[in-house]
Short mmCIF file of C-alpha atoms in Angstrom, two decimals:
data_model
loop_
_atom_site.label_atom_id
_atom_site.label_comp_id
_atom_site.label_asym_id
_atom_site.label_seq_id
_atom_site.Cartn_x
_atom_site.Cartn_y
_atom_site.Cartn_z
CA MET X 1201 -13.32 19.97 -7.82
CA ASN X 1202 -14.11 16.87 -9.88
CA ALA X 1203 -12.04 13.74 -9.34
CA PRO X 1204 -9.61 12.90 -12.17
CA ARG X 1205 -11.23 10.50 -14.58
CA PHE X 1206 -9.87 7.04 -15.23
CA SER X 1207 -8.52 5.95 -18.59
CA ASN X 1208 -9.74 3.00 -20.62
CA ALA X 1209 -7.02 0.44 -19.93
CA ALA X 1210 -7.12 -3.25 -19.12
CA ARG X 1211 -4.59 -6.02 -18.74
CA TYR X 1212 -5.64 -9.67 -18.87
CA TRP X 1213 -3.20 -12.18 -17.42
CA ARG X 1214 -2.91 -15.73 -16.18
CA SER X 1215 -1.06 -17.59 -13.44
CA PRO X 1216 0.18 -21.20 -13.57
CA LEU X 1217 -0.96 -21.45 -9.95
CA VAL X 1218 -4.62 -21.28 -11.12
CA PRO X 1219 -4.86 -23.20 -14.40
CA ASP X 1220 -7.54 -21.90 -16.81
CA ALA X 1221 -8.32 -18.84 -14.68
CA ASP X 1222 -8.13 -15.33 -16.11
CA MET X 1223 -7.34 -12.26 -14.06
CA VAL X 1224 -7.86 -8.64 -15.03
CA THR X 1225 -6.40 -5.41 -13.72
CA ALA X 1226 -8.38 -2.59 -15.32
CA GLU X 1227 -9.86 0.88 -15.21
CA TYR X 1228 -12.55 2.37 -17.43
CA TYR X 1229 -13.89 5.84 -18.07
CA ASP X 1230 -16.47 5.65 -20.85
CA HIS X 1231 -16.37 2.00 -21.87
CA GLU X 1232 -19.70 0.19 -21.77
CA PHE X 1233 -19.93 -3.59 -21.72
CA ALA X 1234 -22.69 -5.01 -23.92
CA PRO X 1235 -24.79 -7.82 -22.42
CA HIS X 1236 -22.49 -10.84 -22.13
CA TRP X 1237 -21.70 -13.83 -19.93
CA HIS X 1238 -18.66 -15.85 -18.80
CA ASP X 1239 -18.29 -19.58 -18.29
CA ALA X 1240 -16.47 -18.88 -15.01
CA TYR X 1241 -17.26 -17.24 -11.68
CA THR X 1242 -16.69 -13.49 -12.10
CA VAL X 1243 -15.33 -12.12 -8.81
CA PRO X 1244 -14.45 -8.40 -9.04
CA VAL X 1245 -13.32 -6.00 -6.33
CA ILE X 1246 -14.01 -2.33 -7.06
CA GLU X 1247 -10.91 -0.41 -5.96
CA ALA X 1248 -12.03 3.13 -6.84
CA GLY X 1249 -14.94 4.92 -8.48
CA ALA X 1250 -18.13 2.96 -9.08
CA GLU X 1251 -19.60 0.61 -11.70
CA CYS X 1252 -23.25 0.08 -12.57
CA TYR X 1253 -24.49 -3.09 -14.21
CA ASP X 1254 -27.72 -4.84 -15.20
CA TYR X 1255 -28.12 -8.36 -13.82
CA ARG X 1256 -31.15 -10.62 -13.41
CA GLY X 1257 -33.58 -7.86 -14.33
CA SER X 1258 -32.23 -5.22 -11.92
CA ARG X 1259 -29.63 -2.48 -12.02
CA TYR X 1260 -26.92 -2.39 -9.38
CA VAL X 1261 -24.25 0.13 -8.41
CA ALA X 1262 -21.01 -1.30 -7.04
CA GLU X 1263 -18.92 1.27 -5.19
CA ALA X 1264 -15.31 1.12 -3.99
CA GLY X 1265 -14.71 -1.77 -1.60
CA SER X 1266 -17.62 -3.87 -2.86
CA VAL X 1267 -17.57 -7.32 -4.48
CA PRO X 1268 -20.24 -7.74 -7.20
CA VAL X 1269 -20.05 -11.49 -7.94
CA ILE X 1270 -21.60 -12.84 -11.17
CA ASN X 1271 -22.42 -16.54 -11.49
CA PRO X 1272 -21.21 -18.56 -14.51
CA GLY X 1273 -23.36 -18.28 -17.63
CA GLU X 1274 -25.44 -15.34 -16.38
CA LEU X 1275 -26.00 -12.31 -18.60
CA HIS X 1276 -24.81 -8.91 -17.33
CA THR X 1277 -23.58 -5.52 -18.52
CA GLY X 1278 -21.16 -2.92 -17.10
CA ALA X 1279 -20.63 0.85 -17.26
CA ARG X 1280 -19.49 3.73 -15.12
CA ALA X 1281 -21.75 4.86 -12.28
CA VAL X 1282 -19.85 8.08 -11.51
CA ASP X 1283 -18.29 10.67 -13.78
CA ALA X 1284 -14.71 9.49 -13.18
CA GLY X 1285 -15.42 5.84 -14.08
CA TRP X 1286 -14.08 2.93 -12.06
CA ARG X 1287 -11.02 0.80 -11.35
CA TYR X 1288 -11.14 -2.85 -10.36
CA ARG X 1289 -9.42 -6.19 -10.12
CA VAL X 1290 -11.27 -9.27 -11.35
CA PHE X 1291 -10.90 -13.03 -10.99
CA TYR X 1292 -12.52 -15.27 -13.61
CA LEU X 1293 -12.39 -18.52 -11.65
CA PRO X 1294 -13.07 -21.82 -13.44
CA VAL X 1295 -16.13 -23.70 -12.19
CA PRO X 1296 -14.11 -26.88 -11.36
CA PHE X 1297 -11.69 -24.84 -9.21
CA VAL X 1298 -14.51 -23.33 -7.12
CA GLU X 1299 -16.42 -26.63 -6.92
CA ASN X 1300 -13.30 -28.47 -5.79
CA LEU X 1301 -12.53 -25.92 -3.08
CA ALA X 1302 -16.10 -26.10 -1.77
CA ARG X 1303 -15.85 -29.90 -1.69
CA GLU X 1304 -12.52 -29.72 0.15
CA MET X 1305 -14.02 -27.36 2.71
CA SER X 1306 -17.06 -29.49 3.52
CA GLY X 1307 -15.59 -32.94 2.89
CA ARG X 1308 -18.52 -33.96 0.70
CA ALA X 1309 -19.79 -33.56 -2.85
CA ALA X 1310 -22.31 -30.76 -3.38
CA ALA X 1311 -23.96 -28.74 -6.10
CA SER X 1312 -22.01 -25.87 -7.67
CA PRO X 1313 -21.80 -22.93 -5.24
CA TRP X 1314 -24.19 -20.14 -6.20
CA PHE X 1315 -24.45 -16.51 -5.20
CA ALA X 1316 -27.53 -14.34 -4.82
CA ALA X 1317 -28.02 -11.34 -7.08
CA GLY X 1318 -26.76 -8.18 -5.45
CA ILE X 1319 -23.52 -6.71 -4.21
CA ILE X 1320 -21.38 -8.18 -1.44
CA ARG X 1321 -20.26 -5.47 0.96
CA ASP X 1322 -17.65 -7.16 3.13
CA SER X 1323 -14.51 -5.07 3.61
CA ASP X 1324 -12.50 -7.96 5.06
CA LEU X 1325 -13.34 -10.19 2.09
CA ALA X 1326 -12.46 -7.38 -0.33
CA ARG X 1327 -9.08 -6.97 1.37
CA ARG X 1328 -8.37 -10.72 1.11
CA LEU X 1329 -9.34 -10.84 -2.57
CA VAL X 1330 -7.17 -7.84 -3.46
CA ALA X 1331 -4.24 -9.33 -1.52
CA ALA X 1332 -4.61 -12.63 -3.42
CA HIS X 1333 -4.92 -10.86 -6.79
CA ARG X 1334 -1.79 -8.81 -6.14
CA ALA X 1335 0.14 -11.85 -4.86
CA LEU X 1336 -0.69 -13.82 -8.01
CA GLU X 1337 0.28 -10.83 -10.14
CA ARG X 1338 3.65 -10.53 -8.37
CA ALA X 1339 4.24 -14.28 -8.66
CA GLY X 1340 3.85 -13.99 -12.43
CA GLN X 1341 6.16 -11.00 -12.79
CA ALA X 1342 9.21 -12.16 -10.82
CA ALA X 1343 10.89 -15.54 -11.00
CA SER X 1344 11.90 -15.19 -7.36
CA ALA X 1345 8.37 -14.39 -6.10
CA ASP X 1346 6.86 -16.70 -3.48
CA PRO X 1347 4.25 -19.03 -5.05
CA LEU X 1348 3.41 -20.47 -1.63
CA ALA X 1349 2.25 -17.06 -0.37
CA ALA X 1350 0.21 -16.40 -3.52
CA GLU X 1351 -1.52 -19.79 -3.48
CA THR X 1352 -2.28 -19.56 0.23
CA ALA X 1353 -3.76 -16.07 -0.21
CA LEU X 1354 -5.97 -17.30 -3.07
CA VAL X 1355 -7.32 -20.29 -1.13
CA ASP X 1356 -7.93 -18.05 1.88
CA ALA X 1357 -9.82 -15.44 -0.17
CA VAL X 1358 -12.02 -17.82 -2.16
CA SER X 1359 -12.81 -20.05 0.84
CA THR X 1360 -13.83 -16.91 2.77
CA LEU X 1361 -16.11 -15.89 -0.11
CA LEU X 1362 -17.74 -19.35 -0.12
CA ALA X 1363 -18.08 -19.69 3.65
CA ARG X 1364 -19.67 -16.27 4.10
CA HIS X 1365 -21.65 -15.59 0.96
CA ALA X 1366 -22.51 -18.69 -1.09
CA LEU X 1367 -26.22 -19.60 -0.92
CA GLU X 1368 -25.30 -23.09 0.31
CA ARG X 1369 -22.33 -22.24 2.46
CA PRO X 1370 -19.86 -25.10 2.93
CA SER X 1371 -19.06 -25.64 6.59
CA PRO X 1372 -15.42 -26.70 7.08
CA ALA X 1373 -15.23 -30.32 8.14
CA PRO X 1374 -13.75 -31.00 11.62
CA LEU X 1375 -9.97 -31.20 11.51
CA ALA X 1376 -8.23 -33.34 14.12
CA ALA X 1377 -4.82 -32.49 15.53
CA ASP X 1378 -2.09 -34.15 13.48
CA ALA X 1379 1.43 -33.49 14.76
CA VAL X 1380 2.97 -35.91 12.27
CA ARG X 1381 1.55 -34.11 9.24
CA VAL X 1382 2.53 -30.70 10.61
CA ALA X 1383 6.07 -31.95 11.28
CA THR X 1384 6.24 -33.35 7.73
CA MET X 1385 5.15 -30.02 6.26
CA LYS X 1386 7.68 -28.14 8.40
CA ALA X 1387 10.44 -30.46 7.19
CA ARG X 1388 9.43 -29.90 3.57
CA LEU X 1389 9.42 -26.12 4.03
CA ALA X 1390 12.78 -26.16 5.83
CA ASP X 1391 14.55 -28.56 3.48
CA ASP X 1392 15.81 -25.97 0.98
CA LEU X 1393 14.92 -22.37 1.70
CA LEU X 1394 15.99 -21.28 -1.78
CA GLU X 1395 13.61 -23.64 -3.55
CA PRO X 1396 10.12 -22.31 -4.39
CA VAL X 1397 7.38 -24.48 -2.85
CA THR X 1398 3.71 -24.26 -3.79
CA LEU X 1399 0.81 -24.97 -1.47
CA ALA X 1400 -0.26 -27.78 -3.80
CA GLU X 1401 3.14 -29.47 -3.42
CA LEU X 1402 3.08 -29.03 0.35
CA ALA X 1403 -0.42 -30.52 0.57
CA ARG X 1404 0.59 -33.53 -1.54
CA THR X 1405 3.41 -34.40 0.86
CA VAL X 1406 0.84 -35.09 3.60
CA GLY X 1407 -2.08 -36.33 1.49
CA LEU X 1408 -4.39 -33.38 2.17
CA SER X 1409 -6.18 -30.81 0.04
CA MET X 1410 -4.66 -27.35 -0.20
CA PHE X 1411 -7.45 -25.94 1.96
CA HIS X 1412 -6.99 -28.48 4.77
CA ALA X 1413 -3.18 -28.43 4.63
CA ALA X 1414 -3.11 -24.63 5.05
CA ARG X 1415 -5.80 -24.78 7.73
CA LEU X 1416 -4.05 -27.50 9.74
CA PHE X 1417 -0.62 -25.87 9.52
CA THR X 1418 -1.94 -22.42 10.49
CA ARG X 1419 -3.97 -23.75 13.40
CA GLU X 1420 -1.08 -25.77 14.85
CA THR X 1421 1.73 -23.23 14.35
CA GLY X 1422 -0.12 -19.91 14.49
CA LEU X 1423 1.36 -18.91 11.12
CA ALA X 1424 0.43 -19.60 7.51
CA PRO X 1425 3.00 -21.85 5.76
CA HIS X 1426 4.70 -19.03 3.84
CA ALA X 1427 4.87 -16.84 6.97
CA TRP X 1428 6.38 -19.69 9.01
CA ARG X 1429 8.96 -20.30 6.27
CA ASN X 1430 9.93 -16.62 6.16
CA GLN X 1431 10.36 -16.62 9.94
CA LEU X 1432 12.64 -19.66 9.65
CA ARG X 1433 14.65 -17.86 6.96
CA ILE X 1434 15.14 -14.90 9.29
CA VAL X 1435 16.22 -17.11 12.20
CA ARG X 1436 18.74 -18.95 10.02
CA ALA X 1437 20.07 -15.63 8.72
CA LEU X 1438 21.07 -14.33 12.16
CA PRO X 1439 24.49 -16.05 12.43
CA ALA X 1440 25.61 -14.63 9.09
CA LEU X 1441 24.42 -11.16 10.11
CA ARG X 1442 26.31 -11.41 13.38
CA ALA X 1443 29.42 -12.49 11.47
CA GLY X 1444 29.31 -9.32 9.39
CA ALA X 1445 28.03 -10.62 6.02
CA SER X 1446 26.40 -7.98 3.84
CA ILE X 1447 22.65 -7.68 4.14
CA ALA X 1448 22.22 -8.20 0.39
CA HIS X 1449 24.23 -11.44 0.57
CA VAL X 1450 22.30 -12.67 3.61
CA ALA X 1451 18.97 -11.89 1.92
CA ALA X 1452 19.88 -13.85 -1.21
CA ALA X 1453 21.35 -16.77 0.74
CA SER X 1454 18.23 -16.98 2.90
CA GLY X 1455 15.78 -17.21 0.00
CA PHE X 1456 14.31 -13.71 0.07
CA THR X 1457 13.50 -11.94 -3.19
CA ASP X 1458 15.90 -9.08 -2.51
CA GLN X 1459 17.34 -6.94 0.29
CA SER X 1460 14.19 -4.84 0.71
CA HIS X 1461 12.05 -8.00 0.97
CA PHE X 1462 14.37 -9.35 3.69
CA THR X 1463 14.48 -6.02 5.51
CA ARG X 1464 10.70 -5.70 5.53
CA HIS X 1465 10.18 -9.15 7.09
CA PHE X 1466 13.10 -8.71 9.49
CA LYS X 1467 11.71 -5.41 10.78
CA ARG X 1468 8.30 -6.98 11.35
CA ALA X 1469 9.91 -9.67 13.50
CA PHE X 1470 12.53 -7.62 15.38
CA GLY X 1471 11.19 -4.06 15.25
CA VAL X 1472 14.36 -2.71 13.62
CA ALA X 1473 16.12 -3.09 10.27
CA PRO X 1474 18.81 -5.81 10.07
CA GLY X 1475 21.68 -3.29 9.91
CA ARG X 1476 20.51 -1.57 13.06
CA TRP X 1477 19.96 -4.94 14.79
CA ARG X 1478 23.53 -5.91 14.01
#
C-alpha cells in the first residue's frame, strides 16, 4: 500500500532569539523549487519522505534523517524524490550569526564556515537540530515558554554542525575552570524563577559568549543552564507540595509553563508524578 502523500503547506516564522533568521516548517507533495539561492546558510532536516535537488552540478537525494546544507549564495533546486513527497524543518541562519558562533568556538577570527556539497548523514546532529527548531517554535507560540532552553538548544545544534561538518572545523578553545563565573550564573538563574532568562543575558553577566557560558556551566554542573534551573524549581517546590498546595498552584509559583510541564520534569527527577510523591 502506498504511503499517504503530503500536502503542499509551509509556514515561515521568526524568533526574537535569532534576529534576521527565518525558520520554516513545511511539507510538499508536487511543488518544485526553481533554481534559486539564499543569502543565509540553509540548514534543513528531512523529517519524512525524501527530497531531490540539483546543487553544484550534481543531483542529490536527501532522505528522512539527513541534513542537506546549502551554503549562502549558492544556486539549488528542490522537488520530491518519492511519490509521497517530503516533510522538513529548515533554518535560514544569517551569515553573521554563524560566523560569530564559529569565532566564539575557536577564540579567533576565521573565514566564513563552508560546507562541502553532499548530504550530511548524522542522526545525532539531526536530532539536535530538530530539538532546537521545535524549541524556538514553542518559544514563539507561548509567552511562558523557556527562552533559555531554546537558545541553548540552538547554540548546541549549530556548534555541533560546525565542529563536525564544516570544511574548516573550529576547535573549541581551552576553557579553564572558573568557579566564580559559575556561581554568578547560578545566582542569576536562581534570583527570580518566574522571570524568563535568555542565554545571551546569562552570558553577559559573566562576560562570556553564549557558547562558552553554556559550555562552562554544563561542564562544571553537569547540567545545561535551563536544566539546572528547572531542577532548582523542583527542589524549591517540595515544601509547598508537602504542605498540601495544589499541583497547579505549585507549578505556576515555581515558574513552570503549566501543571503538565511541572509534572513531566518532576517525574524525570523523582520517578513518580508529584501527586503520587506527596
